[in-house]
Amino acid sequence: QVHVAESGGGLVQAGGSLRLSCAASGSIFSRNVMAWYRQAPGKTRERVATITTGGSTNYADSVKGRFTISRDNVKNTVYLQMNGLKPDDTARYYCNTVSLNLVWGQGTQVTVSS
């Protein structure tokens, strides 16, 4: 099984920025479309950004223009640069493939204060 480890979350004021990282073990990372997901209390987990092996990206409307996903296939790491953060972005953030075939990590908490 391939495991992931997310990091980089924290407490930030509205309008601030954070950069999340997700390190994955194993070679499966470089062969898969990767994604960042988030889950707020009482809500279902939603996918916020995806990136193909070639670097093509896609974003949920709620984060488009503010978040940027990137990946380093040598380091088996995917990143999420989050700018212009809003209180509605408060959630626990996770990474996985779009097929959800990695073991879910602990996630990293992002809290945005107003």
mmCIF file of N, CA and C in Angstrom:
data_model
loop_
_atom_site.group_PDB
_atom_site.id
_atom_site.type_symbol
_atom_site.label_atom_id
_atom_site.label_comp_id
_atom_site.label_asym_id
_atom_site.label_seq_id
_atom_site.Cartn_x
_atom_site.Cartn_y
_atom_site.Cartn_z
ATOM 1 N N GLN A 1 0.834 -1.188 0.000
ATOM 2 C CA GLN A 1 0.000 0.000 0.000
ATOM 3 C C GLN A 1 0.879 1.252 0.000
ATOM 4 N N VAL A 2 0.353 2.287 -0.676
ATOM 5 C CA VAL A 2 1.071 3.548 -0.741
ATOM 6 C C VAL A 2 0.447 4.511 0.255
ATOM 7 N N HIS A 3 1.297 5.136 1.037
ATOM 8 C CA HIS A 3 0.831 6.071 2.038
ATOM 9 C C HIS A 3 1.238 7.480 1.655
ATOM 10 N N VAL A 4 0.460 8.447 2.144
ATOM 11 C CA VAL A 4 0.772 9.844 1.911
ATOM 12 C C VAL A 4 0.877 10.562 3.242
ATOM 13 N N ALA A 5 1.587 11.673 3.228
ATOM 14 C CA ALA A 5 1.739 12.492 4.430
ATOM 15 C C ALA A 5 1.596 13.941 4.027
ATOM 16 N N GLU A 6 0.530 14.577 4.512
ATOM 17 C CA GLU A 6 0.279 15.976 4.214
ATOM 18 C C GLU A 6 0.866 16.867 5.309
ATOM 19 N N SER A 7 1.294 18.068 4.903
ATOM 20 C CA SER A 7 1.852 19.016 5.863
ATOM 21 C C SER A 7 1.660 20.434 5.339
ATOM 22 N N GLY A 8 1.894 21.401 6.212
ATOM 23 C CA GLY A 8 1.881 22.797 5.795
ATOM 24 C C GLY A 8 0.671 23.594 6.227
ATOM 25 N N GLY A 9 -0.293 22.946 6.866
ATOM 26 C CA GLY A 9 -1.473 23.664 7.310
ATOM 27 C C GLY A 9 -1.166 24.574 8.489
ATOM 28 N N GLY A 10 -2.179 25.333 8.895
ATOM 29 C CA GLY A 10 -2.001 26.218 10.031
ATOM 30 C C GLY A 10 -3.160 27.184 10.159
ATOM 31 N N LEU A 11 -2.971 28.149 11.037
ATOM 32 C CA LEU A 11 -3.964 29.194 11.274
ATOM 33 C C LEU A 11 -3.504 30.460 10.568
ATOM 34 N N VAL A 12 -4.374 31.035 9.765
ATOM 35 C CA VAL A 12 -4.012 32.220 8.997
ATOM 36 C C VAL A 12 -5.212 33.155 8.935
ATOM 37 N N GLN A 13 -4.948 34.440 8.829
ATOM 38 C CA GLN A 13 -6.028 35.407 8.693
ATOM 39 C C GLN A 13 -6.551 35.426 7.267
ATOM 40 N N ALA A 14 -7.791 35.850 7.115
ATOM 41 C CA ALA A 14 -8.366 35.967 5.784
ATOM 42 C C ALA A 14 -7.471 36.836 4.903
ATOM 43 N N GLY A 15 -7.289 36.383 3.678
ATOM 44 C CA GLY A 15 -6.399 37.069 2.755
ATOM 45 C C GLY A 15 -4.979 36.540 2.753
ATOM 46 N N GLY A 16 -4.661 35.705 3.716
ATOM 47 C CA GLY A 16 -3.318 35.161 3.824
ATOM 48 C C GLY A 16 -3.073 33.993 2.893
ATOM 49 N N SER A 17 -1.883 33.411 3.017
ATOM 50 C CA SER A 17 -1.456 32.322 2.139
ATOM 51 C C SER A 17 -0.867 31.169 2.944
ATOM 52 N N LEU A 18 -0.975 30.004 2.382
ATOM 53 C CA LEU A 18 -0.333 28.798 2.910
ATOM 54 C C LEU A 18 0.086 27.931 1.731
ATOM 55 N N ARG A 19 1.113 27.121 1.955
ATOM 56 C CA ARG A 19 1.535 26.150 0.947
ATOM 57 C C ARG A 19 1.521 24.773 1.575
ATOM 58 N N LEU A 20 0.675 23.907 1.056
ATOM 59 C CA LEU A 20 0.565 22.544 1.539
ATOM 60 C C LEU A 20 1.459 21.624 0.717
ATOM 61 N N SER A 21 1.967 20.599 1.374
ATOM 62 C CA SER A 21 2.775 19.584 0.698
ATOM 63 C C SER A 21 2.203 18.209 0.990
ATOM 64 N N CYS A 22 2.360 17.321 0.038
ATOM 65 C CA CYS A 22 1.928 15.938 0.217
ATOM 66 C C CYS A 22 3.000 15.031 -0.359
ATOM 67 N N ALA A 23 3.633 14.262 0.492
ATOM 68 C CA ALA A 23 4.665 13.324 0.074
ATOM 69 C C ALA A 23 4.069 11.925 0.025
ATOM 70 N N ALA A 24 4.310 11.233 -1.073
ATOM 71 C CA ALA A 24 3.781 9.887 -1.253
ATOM 72 C C ALA A 24 4.916 8.887 -1.395
ATOM 73 N N SER A 25 4.754 7.748 -0.801
ATOM 74 C CA SER A 25 5.757 6.692 -0.932
ATOM 75 C C SER A 25 5.449 5.852 -2.153
ATOM 76 N N GLY A 26 6.477 5.283 -2.762
ATOM 77 C CA GLY A 26 6.266 4.371 -3.864
ATOM 78 C C GLY A 26 6.192 5.033 -5.216
ATOM 79 N N SER A 27 6.267 4.219 -6.242
ATOM 80 C CA SER A 27 6.315 4.730 -7.612
ATOM 81 C C SER A 27 4.947 5.029 -8.190
ATOM 82 N N ILE A 28 3.869 4.682 -7.459
ATOM 83 C CA ILE A 28 2.536 4.884 -7.995
ATOM 84 C C ILE A 28 2.257 6.362 -8.211
ATOM 85 N N PHE A 29 2.915 7.204 -7.431
ATOM 86 C CA PHE A 29 2.667 8.640 -7.499
ATOM 87 C C PHE A 29 2.875 9.163 -8.908
ATOM 88 N N SER A 30 4.009 8.835 -9.514
ATOM 89 C CA SER A 30 4.372 9.428 -10.797
ATOM 90 C C SER A 30 3.485 8.957 -11.941
ATOM 91 N N ARG A 31 2.688 7.925 -11.733
ATOM 92 C CA ARG A 31 1.854 7.378 -12.808
ATOM 93 C C ARG A 31 0.401 7.807 -12.696
ATOM 94 N N ASN A 32 0.074 8.613 -11.697
ATOM 95 C CA ASN A 32 -1.314 8.920 -11.432
ATOM 96 C C ASN A 32 -1.629 10.411 -11.453
ATOM 97 N N VAL A 33 -2.883 10.711 -11.808
ATOM 98 C CA VAL A 33 -3.395 12.062 -11.645
ATOM 99 C C VAL A 33 -3.603 12.273 -10.151
ATOM 100 N N MET A 34 -2.990 13.305 -9.619
ATOM 101 C CA MET A 34 -3.068 13.577 -8.185
ATOM 102 C C MET A 34 -4.071 14.686 -7.913
ATOM 103 N N ALA A 35 -4.576 14.696 -6.696
ATOM 104 C CA ALA A 35 -5.594 15.681 -6.347
ATOM 105 C C ALA A 35 -5.481 16.072 -4.880
ATOM 106 N N TRP A 36 -5.939 17.278 -4.608
ATOM 107 C CA TRP A 36 -6.134 17.728 -3.238
ATOM 108 C C TRP A 36 -7.631 17.733 -2.947
ATOM 109 N N TYR A 37 -7.959 17.280 -1.749
ATOM 110 C CA TYR A 37 -9.333 17.243 -1.283
ATOM 111 C C TYR A 37 -9.406 18.006 0.041
ATOM 112 N N ARG A 38 -10.610 18.400 0.423
ATOM 113 C CA ARG A 38 -10.777 19.010 1.734
ATOM 114 C C ARG A 38 -12.119 18.595 2.320
ATOM 115 N N GLN A 39 -12.147 18.592 3.639
ATOM 116 C CA GLN A 39 -13.374 18.255 4.339
ATOM 117 C C GLN A 39 -13.542 19.195 5.526
ATOM 118 N N ALA A 40 -14.616 19.943 5.493
ATOM 119 C CA ALA A 40 -14.954 20.834 6.597
ATOM 120 C C ALA A 40 -15.885 20.102 7.558
ATOM 121 N N PRO A 41 -15.928 20.521 8.813
ATOM 122 C CA PRO A 41 -16.802 19.850 9.789
ATOM 123 C C PRO A 41 -18.245 19.812 9.317
ATOM 124 N N GLY A 42 -18.840 18.626 9.369
ATOM 125 C CA GLY A 42 -20.235 18.477 8.987
ATOM 126 C C GLY A 42 -20.485 18.438 7.499
ATOM 127 N N LYS A 43 -19.420 18.472 6.697
ATOM 128 C CA LYS A 43 -19.576 18.460 5.241
ATOM 129 C C LYS A 43 -18.875 17.257 4.643
ATOM 130 N N THR A 44 -19.269 16.903 3.433
ATOM 131 C CA THR A 44 -18.615 15.796 2.757
ATOM 132 C C THR A 44 -17.275 16.255 2.176
ATOM 133 N N ARG A 45 -16.391 15.306 1.953
ATOM 134 C CA ARG A 45 -15.089 15.626 1.380
ATOM 135 C C ARG A 45 -15.280 16.065 -0.067
ATOM 136 N N GLU A 46 -14.614 17.141 -0.462
ATOM 137 C CA GLU A 46 -14.724 17.631 -1.826
ATOM 138 C C GLU A 46 -13.331 17.741 -2.442
ATOM 139 N N ARG A 47 -13.283 17.556 -3.744
ATOM 140 C CA ARG A 47 -12.026 17.674 -4.467
ATOM 141 C C ARG A 47 -11.853 19.124 -4.905
ATOM 142 N N VAL A 48 -10.696 19.691 -4.628
ATOM 143 C CA VAL A 48 -10.493 21.110 -4.940
ATOM 144 C C VAL A 48 -9.540 21.341 -6.105
ATOM 145 N N ALA A 49 -8.632 20.401 -6.378
ATOM 146 C CA ALA A 49 -7.684 20.612 -7.472
ATOM 147 C C ALA A 49 -7.118 19.278 -7.921
ATOM 148 N N THR A 50 -6.823 19.189 -9.214
ATOM 149 C CA THR A 50 -6.191 17.994 -9.765
ATOM 150 C C THR A 50 -5.021 18.388 -10.652
ATOM 151 N N ILE A 51 -4.072 17.465 -10.818
ATOM 152 C CA ILE A 51 -2.947 17.694 -11.716
ATOM 153 C C ILE A 51 -2.570 16.376 -12.369
ATOM 154 N N THR A 52 -2.446 16.394 -13.685
ATOM 155 C CA THR A 52 -2.081 15.184 -14.411
ATOM 156 C C THR A 52 -0.583 14.935 -14.316
ATOM 157 N N THR A 53 -0.153 13.791 -14.831
ATOM 158 C CA THR A 53 1.269 13.492 -14.821
ATOM 159 C C THR A 53 2.046 14.491 -15.679
ATOM 160 N N GLY A 54 1.372 15.062 -16.667
ATOM 161 C CA GLY A 54 2.022 16.044 -17.534
ATOM 162 C C GLY A 54 1.922 17.464 -17.050
ATOM 163 N N GLY A 55 1.200 17.677 -15.953
ATOM 164 C CA GLY A 55 1.129 19.010 -15.370
ATOM 165 C C GLY A 55 -0.126 19.801 -15.679
ATOM 166 N N SER A 56 -1.087 19.216 -16.380
ATOM 167 C CA SER A 56 -2.345 19.911 -16.626
ATOM 168 C C SER A 56 -3.160 19.955 -15.345
ATOM 169 N N THR A 57 -3.781 21.099 -15.081
ATOM 170 C CA THR A 57 -4.476 21.296 -13.816
ATOM 171 C C THR A 57 -5.952 21.609 -14.014
ATOM 172 N N ASN A 58 -6.705 21.367 -12.949
ATOM 173 C CA ASN A 58 -8.126 21.691 -12.939
ATOM 174 C C ASN A 58 -8.494 22.048 -11.509
ATOM 175 N N TYR A 59 -9.449 22.975 -11.361
ATOM 176 C CA TYR A 59 -9.791 23.478 -10.040
ATOM 177 C C TYR A 59 -11.302 23.555 -9.845
ATOM 178 N N ALA A 60 -11.725 23.381 -8.600
ATOM 179 C CA ALA A 60 -13.111 23.648 -8.254
ATOM 180 C C ALA A 60 -13.362 25.148 -8.401
ATOM 181 N N ASP A 61 -14.579 25.493 -8.753
ATOM 182 C CA ASP A 61 -14.905 26.904 -8.954
ATOM 183 C C ASP A 61 -14.620 27.729 -7.695
ATOM 184 N N SER A 62 -14.787 27.119 -6.544
ATOM 185 C CA SER A 62 -14.633 27.853 -5.286
ATOM 186 C C SER A 62 -13.197 28.292 -5.019
ATOM 187 N N VAL A 63 -12.222 27.674 -5.673
ATOM 188 C CA VAL A 63 -10.817 28.013 -5.412
ATOM 189 C C VAL A 63 -10.097 28.520 -6.653
ATOM 190 N N LYS A 64 -10.777 28.507 -7.778
ATOM 191 C CA LYS A 64 -10.148 28.899 -9.035
ATOM 192 C C LYS A 64 -9.633 30.329 -8.947
ATOM 193 N N GLY A 65 -8.394 30.527 -9.388
ATOM 194 C CA GLY A 65 -7.791 31.848 -9.341
ATOM 195 C C GLY A 65 -7.081 32.155 -8.041
ATOM 196 N N ARG A 66 -7.280 31.316 -7.032
ATOM 197 C CA ARG A 66 -6.645 31.538 -5.725
ATOM 198 C C ARG A 66 -5.679 30.423 -5.364
ATOM 199 N N PHE A 67 -5.982 29.196 -5.756
ATOM 200 C CA PHE A 67 -5.154 28.036 -5.427
ATOM 201 C C PHE A 67 -4.380 27.584 -6.664
ATOM 202 N N THR A 68 -3.179 27.059 -6.441
ATOM 203 C CA THR A 68 -2.376 26.503 -7.521
ATOM 204 C C THR A 68 -1.802 25.162 -7.089
ATOM 205 N N ILE A 69 -2.095 24.130 -7.871
ATOM 206 C CA ILE A 69 -1.559 22.798 -7.589
ATOM 207 C C ILE A 69 -0.342 22.560 -8.475
ATOM 208 N N SER A 70 0.650 21.901 -7.924
ATOM 209 C CA SER A 70 1.844 21.551 -8.691
ATOM 210 C C SER A 70 2.376 20.220 -8.168
ATOM 211 N N ARG A 71 3.330 19.645 -8.893
ATOM 212 C CA ARG A 71 3.875 18.358 -8.472
ATOM 213 C C ARG A 71 5.336 18.252 -8.847
ATOM 214 N N ASP A 72 6.056 17.450 -8.082
ATOM 215 C CA ASP A 72 7.455 17.132 -8.350
ATOM 216 C C ASP A 72 7.533 15.615 -8.407
ATOM 217 N N ASN A 73 7.615 15.062 -9.606
ATOM 218 C CA ASN A 73 7.597 13.613 -9.769
ATOM 219 C C ASN A 73 8.890 12.949 -9.297
ATOM 220 N N VAL A 74 9.945 13.717 -9.170
ATOM 221 C CA VAL A 74 11.200 13.157 -8.649
ATOM 222 C C VAL A 74 11.093 12.989 -7.139
ATOM 223 N N LYS A 75 10.489 13.971 -6.499
ATOM 224 C CA LYS A 75 10.342 13.919 -5.043
ATOM 225 C C LYS A 75 9.062 13.228 -4.608
ATOM 226 N N ASN A 76 8.246 12.777 -5.579
ATOM 227 C CA ASN A 76 6.950 12.156 -5.240
ATOM 228 C C ASN A 76 6.140 13.063 -4.324
ATOM 229 N N THR A 77 6.070 14.332 -4.670
ATOM 230 C CA THR A 77 5.391 15.310 -3.827
ATOM 231 C C THR A 77 4.464 16.167 -4.665
ATOM 232 N N VAL A 78 3.294 16.457 -4.113
ATOM 233 C CA VAL A 78 2.353 17.370 -4.744
ATOM 234 C C VAL A 78 2.118 18.529 -3.783
ATOM 235 N N TYR A 79 1.959 19.719 -4.344
ATOM 236 C CA TYR A 79 1.833 20.926 -3.546
ATOM 237 C C TYR A 79 0.500 21.617 -3.836
ATOM 238 N N LEU A 80 0.076 22.420 -2.877
ATOM 239 C CA LEU A 80 -1.084 23.281 -3.084
ATOM 240 C C LEU A 80 -0.766 24.654 -2.502
ATOM 241 N N GLN A 81 -0.544 25.606 -3.393
ATOM 242 C CA GLN A 81 -0.324 26.985 -2.969
ATOM 243 C C GLN A 81 -1.682 27.651 -2.853
ATOM 244 N N MET A 82 -1.975 28.162 -1.684
ATOM 245 C CA MET A 82 -3.282 28.766 -1.425
ATOM 246 C C MET A 82 -3.095 30.242 -1.090
ATOM 247 N N ASN A 83 -3.625 31.094 -1.928
ATOM 248 C CA ASN A 83 -3.564 32.534 -1.724
ATOM 249 C C ASN A 83 -4.977 33.087 -1.545
ATOM 250 N N GLY A 84 -5.060 34.266 -0.984
ATOM 251 C CA GLY A 84 -6.371 34.876 -0.805
ATOM 252 C C GLY A 84 -7.322 34.011 -0.018
ATOM 253 N N LEU A 85 -6.830 33.418 1.051
ATOM 254 C CA LEU A 85 -7.639 32.480 1.804
ATOM 255 C C LEU A 85 -8.856 33.155 2.430
ATOM 256 N N LYS A 86 -9.943 32.399 2.483
ATOM 257 C CA LYS A 86 -11.203 32.869 3.038
ATOM 258 C C LYS A 86 -11.624 31.960 4.189
ATOM 259 N N PRO A 87 -12.454 32.446 5.100
ATOM 260 C CA PRO A 87 -12.937 31.566 6.177
ATOM 261 C C PRO A 87 -13.590 30.290 5.653
ATOM 262 N N ASP A 88 -14.238 30.359 4.494
ATOM 263 C CA ASP A 88 -14.866 29.166 3.911
ATOM 264 C C ASP A 88 -13.855 28.111 3.481
ATOM 265 N N ASP A 89 -12.580 28.474 3.418
ATOM 266 C CA ASP A 89 -11.543 27.497 3.076
ATOM 267 C C ASP A 89 -11.125 26.662 4.282
ATOM 268 N N THR A 90 -11.627 27.007 5.455
ATOM 269 C CA THR A 90 -11.303 26.251 6.652
ATOM 270 C C THR A 90 -11.762 24.808 6.504
ATOM 271 N N ALA A 91 -10.815 23.882 6.631
ATOM 272 C CA ALA A 91 -11.098 22.454 6.431
ATOM 273 C C ALA A 91 -9.826 21.666 6.708
ATOM 274 N N ARG A 92 -9.980 20.364 6.717
ATOM 275 C CA ARG A 92 -8.809 19.492 6.745
ATOM 276 C C ARG A 92 -8.525 19.098 5.306
ATOM 277 N N TYR A 93 -7.297 19.251 4.885
ATOM 278 C CA TYR A 93 -6.903 19.028 3.505
ATOM 279 C C TYR A 93 -6.137 17.719 3.370
ATOM 280 N N TYR A 94 -6.481 16.993 2.321
ATOM 281 C CA TYR A 94 -5.897 15.676 2.056
ATOM 282 C C TYR A 94 -5.452 15.593 0.606
ATOM 283 N N CYS A 95 -4.521 14.695 0.335
ATOM 284 C CA CYS A 95 -4.201 14.408 -1.057
ATOM 285 C C CYS A 95 -4.446 12.928 -1.335
ATOM 286 N N ASN A 96 -4.669 12.626 -2.587
ATOM 287 C CA ASN A 96 -4.886 11.261 -3.042
ATOM 288 C C ASN A 96 -4.890 11.307 -4.563
ATOM 289 N N THR A 97 -4.957 10.177 -5.196
ATOM 290 C CA THR A 97 -5.151 10.167 -6.637
ATOM 291 C C THR A 97 -6.624 10.455 -6.923
ATOM 292 N N VAL A 98 -6.950 10.733 -8.167
ATOM 293 C CA VAL A 98 -8.361 10.949 -8.503
ATOM 294 C C VAL A 98 -9.141 9.645 -8.425
ATOM 295 N N SER A 99 -8.427 8.529 -8.449
ATOM 296 C CA SER A 99 -9.082 7.224 -8.317
ATOM 297 C C SER A 99 -9.173 6.767 -6.876
ATOM 298 N N LEU A 100 -8.640 7.569 -5.975
ATOM 299 C CA LEU A 100 -8.677 7.280 -4.530
ATOM 300 C C LEU A 100 -8.036 5.933 -4.213
ATOM 301 N N ASN A 101 -6.937 5.620 -4.888
ATOM 302 C CA ASN A 101 -6.310 4.323 -4.652
ATOM 303 C C ASN A 101 -5.086 4.393 -3.751
ATOM 304 N N LEU A 102 -4.953 5.470 -3.012
ATOM 305 C CA LEU A 102 -3.925 5.548 -1.981
ATOM 306 C C LEU A 102 -4.596 5.510 -0.622
ATOM 307 N N VAL A 103 -3.852 5.066 0.369
ATOM 308 C CA VAL A 103 -4.364 5.083 1.734
ATOM 309 C C VAL A 103 -4.449 6.544 2.180
ATOM 310 N N TRP A 104 -5.612 6.944 2.703
ATOM 311 C CA TRP A 104 -5.766 8.322 3.143
ATOM 312 C C TRP A 104 -4.791 8.635 4.272
ATOM 313 N N GLY A 105 -4.174 9.809 4.197
ATOM 314 C CA GLY A 105 -3.314 10.257 5.272
ATOM 315 C C GLY A 105 -4.116 10.932 6.365
ATOM 316 N N GLN A 106 -3.395 11.531 7.313
ATOM 317 C CA GLN A 106 -4.050 12.228 8.420
ATOM 318 C C GLN A 106 -4.597 13.581 7.978
ATOM 319 N N GLY A 107 -4.111 14.075 6.861
ATOM 320 C CA GLY A 107 -4.518 15.397 6.416
ATOM 321 C C GLY A 107 -3.780 16.485 7.180
ATOM 322 N N THR A 108 -4.008 17.723 6.756
ATOM 323 C CA THR A 108 -3.423 18.863 7.446
ATOM 324 C C THR A 108 -4.510 19.933 7.604
ATOM 325 N N GLN A 109 -4.628 20.465 8.800
ATOM 326 C CA GLN A 109 -5.711 21.388 9.120
ATOM 327 C C GLN A 109 -5.370 22.797 8.661
ATOM 328 N N VAL A 110 -6.309 23.406 7.960
ATOM 329 C CA VAL A 110 -6.206 24.806 7.558
ATOM 330 C C VAL A 110 -7.367 25.553 8.213
ATOM 331 N N THR A 111 -7.025 26.564 8.971
ATOM 332 C CA THR A 111 -8.039 27.378 9.645
ATOM 333 C C THR A 111 -7.829 28.834 9.252
ATOM 334 N N VAL A 112 -8.868 29.446 8.712
ATOM 335 C CA VAL A 112 -8.788 30.832 8.253
ATOM 336 C C VAL A 112 -9.714 31.674 9.119
ATOM 337 N N SER A 113 -9.131 32.627 9.797
ATOM 338 C CA SER A 113 -9.925 33.494 10.662
ATOM 339 C C SER A 113 -10.353 34.748 9.910
ATOM 340 N N SER A 114 -11.506 35.261 10.279
ATOM 341 C CA SER A 114 -12.031 36.457 9.594
ATOM 342 C C SER A 114 -11.551 37.729 10.253
#
